[in-house]
Amino acid sequence: GAVVSQHPSWVICKSGTSVKIECRSLDFQATTMFWYRQFPKQSLMLMATSNEGSKATYEQGVEKDKFLINHASLTLSTLTVTSAHPEDSSFYICSARWQGPDTQYFGPGTRLTVL
Amino acid sequence: AQSVTQPDIHITVSEGASLELRCNYSYGATPYLFWYVQSPGQGLQLLLKYFSGDTLVQGIKGFEAEFKRSQSSFNLRKPSVHWSDAAEYFCAVRSSGDKLTFGTGTRLAVRP
């Protein structure tokens, strides 16, 4: 149980285009989902906290107009990278909270490459 | 502000040998501490967590960690490493709003 999926697992896009990444909790309902960004050989950095039915809360320094987060249902959150640039290339990971405030289940991540 | 330091970027051990991965944290209150493992193509998997009580915590896959408040440490240990343990290991501390602050990770390689 407690499986989180992400789609796509990797994506290559041209500079200036937008890319949508989906995060789904497959066998549980998640009122809260988190989006992280991981640079090569570095740690995970929290980008935003997404609560179902409300606006996401972004961490300091994260451009909310660039990284659009939608948590439309209890099992789906999406991250849209708008007008992507090469510096947005990274590994994006989501997690979903279930069974208490201290338990997050992580998706396998999405590798974004912007050309 | 909370922070987590993992001093070892890369560690190589022989299969069957013991393992200790270091983690030091900085947090004003009683910390909630976690160890996660990340394997290629898979999401981070929770190995164990410490909230309170017994300072020696048992986790999955034969891992354990010891919380030492005096040293602000939460080191991960395993008595006998298996080749399948090769992965990236992250220590994390929970802060307000259920947010996790991660260390930079330690990559474990296992020699046959």
Short mmCIF file of C-alpha atoms in Angstrom, two decimals:
data_model
loop_
_atom_site.label_atom_id
_atom_site.label_comp_id
_atom_site.label_asym_id
_atom_site.label_seq_id
_atom_site.Cartn_x
_atom_site.Cartn_y
_atom_site.Cartn_z
CA GLY A 1 0.00 0.00 0.00
CA ALA A 2 0.81 3.73 -0.01
CA VAL A 3 2.07 3.93 -3.57
CA VAL A 4 2.71 7.24 -5.27
CA SER A 5 3.24 7.46 -9.01
CA GLN A 6 4.54 10.22 -11.23
CA HIS A 7 4.04 10.75 -14.91
CA PRO A 8 6.01 11.13 -17.01
CA SER A 9 9.17 9.59 -15.61
CA TRP A 10 11.25 11.70 -17.94
CA VAL A 11 10.54 14.49 -20.40
CA ILE A 12 12.55 16.56 -22.83
CA CYS A 13 11.15 19.85 -24.02
CA LYS A 14 12.20 22.95 -25.90
CA SER A 15 12.93 26.21 -24.17
CA GLY A 16 9.80 28.35 -23.87
CA THR A 17 7.32 25.51 -23.75
CA SER A 18 5.31 24.30 -20.74
CA VAL A 19 5.48 20.89 -19.17
CA LYS A 20 2.99 19.22 -16.85
CA ILE A 21 3.99 16.59 -14.32
CA GLU A 22 1.38 14.46 -12.57
CA CYS A 23 1.58 13.01 -9.09
CA ARG A 24 -0.95 10.40 -8.07
CA SER A 25 -1.58 8.52 -4.87
CA LEU A 26 -2.72 5.15 -6.17
CA ASP A 27 -4.24 3.45 -3.16
CA PHE A 28 -4.94 6.19 -0.66
CA GLN A 29 -6.32 9.68 -0.45
CA ALA A 30 -3.82 12.43 0.21
CA THR A 31 -5.03 15.75 1.50
CA THR A 32 -1.51 17.10 1.30
CA MET A 33 1.12 16.62 -1.35
CA PHE A 34 4.59 18.08 -1.54
CA TRP A 35 6.76 18.97 -4.52
CA TYR A 36 10.54 18.79 -4.33
CA ARG A 37 13.34 19.58 -6.70
CA GLN A 38 16.61 17.68 -6.68
CA PHE A 39 19.73 18.87 -8.45
CA PRO A 40 22.41 16.35 -9.41
CA LYS A 41 24.28 15.07 -6.40
CA GLN A 42 22.39 17.45 -4.15
CA SER A 43 19.60 17.24 -1.67
CA LEU A 44 15.88 17.52 -2.16
CA MET A 45 14.62 21.06 -1.85
CA LEU A 46 10.98 21.60 -0.98
CA MET A 47 9.28 23.77 -3.57
CA ALA A 48 5.70 23.88 -2.38
CA THR A 49 3.02 22.27 -0.27
CA SER A 50 -0.20 21.41 -2.03
CA ASN A 51 -3.49 20.97 -0.22
CA GLU A 52 -6.52 19.57 -1.96
CA GLY A 53 -8.97 22.27 -2.96
CA SER A 54 -6.81 25.21 -1.98
CA LYS A 55 -3.89 27.20 -3.31
CA ALA A 56 -0.44 25.79 -2.92
CA THR A 57 1.99 27.28 -0.43
CA TYR A 58 5.33 28.02 -2.04
CA GLU A 59 8.70 28.11 -0.35
CA GLN A 60 10.71 31.28 -0.36
CA GLY A 61 12.44 31.84 -3.66
CA VAL A 62 10.15 29.60 -5.69
CA GLU A 63 8.34 31.44 -8.47
CA LYS A 64 4.68 30.58 -8.16
CA ASP A 65 3.90 31.89 -11.64
CA LYS A 66 6.53 29.65 -13.12
CA PHE A 67 5.76 26.50 -11.17
CA LEU A 68 1.99 26.13 -11.20
CA ILE A 69 0.60 23.58 -8.80
CA ASN A 70 -2.93 22.24 -8.90
CA HIS A 71 -4.29 19.77 -6.36
CA ALA A 72 -7.65 19.08 -7.96
CA SER A 73 -8.53 15.86 -6.14
CA LEU A 74 -7.46 13.76 -3.19
CA THR A 75 -5.38 11.55 -5.45
CA LEU A 76 -3.90 13.94 -7.99
CA SER A 77 -1.60 16.93 -7.89
CA THR A 78 0.04 18.48 -10.94
CA LEU A 79 3.10 20.65 -11.36
CA THR A 80 3.31 22.72 -14.52
CA VAL A 81 6.61 24.28 -15.42
CA THR A 82 5.70 27.26 -17.58
CA SER A 83 7.95 28.82 -20.18
CA ALA A 84 10.66 26.35 -19.34
CA HIS A 85 14.31 27.31 -19.56
CA PRO A 86 17.42 25.15 -19.45
CA GLU A 87 18.00 26.13 -15.82
CA ASP A 88 14.69 24.45 -14.97
CA SER A 89 16.22 21.12 -15.92
CA SER A 90 16.14 19.01 -12.81
CA PHE A 91 14.64 16.00 -11.07
CA TYR A 92 11.20 16.75 -9.67
CA ILE A 93 9.80 14.56 -6.91
CA CYS A 94 6.41 14.59 -5.27
CA SER A 95 5.27 13.07 -2.03
CA ALA A 96 1.89 12.48 -0.47
CA ARG A 97 1.03 12.52 3.18
CA TRP A 98 -0.99 9.66 4.61
CA GLN A 99 -1.63 8.17 8.01
CA GLY A 100 -0.54 11.03 10.11
CA PRO A 101 1.44 14.21 9.74
CA ASP A 102 4.83 12.60 9.79
CA THR A 103 4.52 10.04 7.07
CA GLN A 104 5.23 11.03 3.49
CA TYR A 105 5.28 8.60 0.60
CA PHE A 106 7.40 9.59 -2.34
CA GLY A 107 6.95 9.19 -6.04
CA PRO A 108 9.78 7.90 -8.25
CA GLY A 109 10.50 11.35 -9.67
CA THR A 110 10.41 13.01 -13.08
CA ARG A 111 13.56 13.97 -14.95
CA LEU A 112 13.01 17.21 -16.88
CA THR A 113 15.49 18.30 -19.52
CA VAL A 114 14.94 21.63 -21.23
CA LEU A 115 16.86 22.17 -24.46
CA ALA B 1 16.50 27.42 10.99
CA GLN B 2 16.70 23.69 10.82
CA SER B 3 19.44 21.99 8.86
CA VAL B 4 20.83 18.52 8.30
CA THR B 5 24.45 17.65 7.56
CA GLN B 6 25.63 14.39 6.10
CA PRO B 7 29.41 14.67 6.14
CA ASP B 8 30.09 11.69 3.90
CA ILE B 9 29.21 12.19 0.25
CA HIS B 10 30.28 8.73 -0.83
CA ILE B 11 31.05 5.56 1.12
CA THR B 12 32.21 2.18 -0.13
CA VAL B 13 32.01 -0.94 2.02
CA SER B 14 32.53 -4.60 1.34
CA GLU B 15 29.56 -6.90 1.32
CA GLY B 16 29.08 -8.36 4.78
CA ALA B 17 30.86 -5.49 6.49
CA SER B 18 29.19 -3.18 8.94
CA LEU B 19 27.96 0.26 7.95
CA GLU B 20 27.49 3.57 9.68
CA LEU B 21 26.21 6.66 7.91
CA ARG B 22 26.51 9.92 9.77
CA CYS B 23 23.86 12.57 10.19
CA ASN B 24 23.97 15.74 12.26
CA TYR B 25 21.04 18.05 12.65
CA SER B 26 20.33 21.54 13.85
CA TYR B 27 16.88 22.16 15.24
CA GLY B 28 15.65 24.24 18.13
CA ALA B 29 13.03 21.91 19.51
CA THR B 30 12.83 18.16 19.91
CA PRO B 31 13.52 16.89 16.42
CA TYR B 32 11.54 14.42 14.40
CA LEU B 33 14.21 12.60 12.42
CA PHE B 34 14.05 10.31 9.43
CA TRP B 35 16.26 8.19 7.23
CA TYR B 36 15.24 7.55 3.63
CA VAL B 37 16.82 5.45 0.90
CA GLN B 38 16.64 6.35 -2.79
CA SER B 39 17.29 3.76 -5.45
CA PRO B 40 17.37 4.56 -9.18
CA GLY B 41 13.89 4.59 -10.67
CA GLN B 42 12.25 4.31 -7.29
CA GLY B 43 10.87 6.84 -4.89
CA LEU B 44 12.41 7.58 -1.54
CA GLN B 45 11.60 4.82 0.88
CA LEU B 46 11.37 5.42 4.60
CA LEU B 47 13.84 3.28 6.52
CA LEU B 48 13.05 4.50 10.01
CA LYS B 49 12.03 7.48 12.06
CA TYR B 50 12.53 8.88 15.53
CA PHE B 51 10.01 11.00 17.37
CA SER B 52 10.58 10.29 21.04
CA GLY B 53 11.21 7.50 23.49
CA ASP B 54 13.87 4.87 23.00
CA THR B 55 16.84 6.49 21.34
CA LEU B 56 17.72 3.34 19.38
CA VAL B 57 15.28 2.94 16.54
CA GLN B 58 14.82 -0.18 14.46
CA GLY B 59 13.85 0.10 10.85
CA ILE B 60 13.27 -1.99 7.79
CA LYS B 61 15.89 -4.03 5.92
CA GLY B 62 17.93 -4.54 9.08
CA PHE B 63 18.79 -0.88 9.60
CA GLU B 64 18.85 0.92 12.92
CA ALA B 65 19.66 4.44 14.03
CA GLU B 66 20.61 6.00 17.32
CA PHE B 67 19.51 9.44 18.40
CA LYS B 68 22.09 11.27 20.49
CA ARG B 69 20.85 14.63 21.66
CA SER B 70 24.19 15.64 23.18
CA GLN B 71 25.87 15.20 19.81
CA SER B 72 22.91 16.33 17.68
CA SER B 73 23.35 13.15 15.71
CA PHE B 74 21.16 10.45 14.24
CA ASN B 75 23.53 7.95 12.65
CA LEU B 76 22.28 5.03 10.59
CA ARG B 77 23.81 1.59 11.07
CA LYS B 78 23.62 -1.88 9.66
CA PRO B 79 25.68 -4.79 10.99
CA SER B 80 26.10 -6.59 7.67
CA VAL B 81 25.67 -4.86 4.32
CA HIS B 82 24.17 -6.61 1.31
CA TRP B 83 24.87 -5.72 -2.30
CA SER B 84 21.25 -4.61 -2.64
CA ASP B 85 21.87 -1.87 -0.08
CA ALA B 86 23.81 0.15 -2.64
CA ALA B 87 21.79 3.36 -3.00
CA GLU B 88 21.58 6.99 -1.90
CA TYR B 89 20.69 7.59 1.72
CA PHE B 90 19.11 10.77 3.04
CA CYS B 91 18.69 11.98 6.58
CA ALA B 92 15.86 14.45 7.20
CA VAL B 93 14.35 16.50 9.99
CA ARG B 94 10.74 17.58 10.18
CA SER B 95 10.01 21.22 10.75
CA SER B 96 6.80 23.17 11.05
CA GLY B 97 3.96 22.37 8.71
CA ASP B 98 5.17 18.83 8.20
CA LYS B 99 7.97 20.04 5.99
CA LEU B 100 11.06 17.91 5.65
CA THR B 101 14.56 19.31 5.45
CA PHE B 102 16.94 16.85 3.86
CA GLY B 103 20.67 16.40 4.07
CA THR B 104 22.74 16.25 0.91
CA GLY B 105 22.76 12.49 0.93
CA THR B 106 25.38 9.74 1.14
CA ARG B 107 25.91 7.44 -1.79
CA LEU B 108 26.70 3.90 -0.69
CA ALA B 109 28.61 1.54 -2.92
CA VAL B 110 29.04 -2.13 -1.96
CA ARG B 111 32.09 -4.11 -3.02
CA PRO B 112 31.45 -7.78 -3.80
#
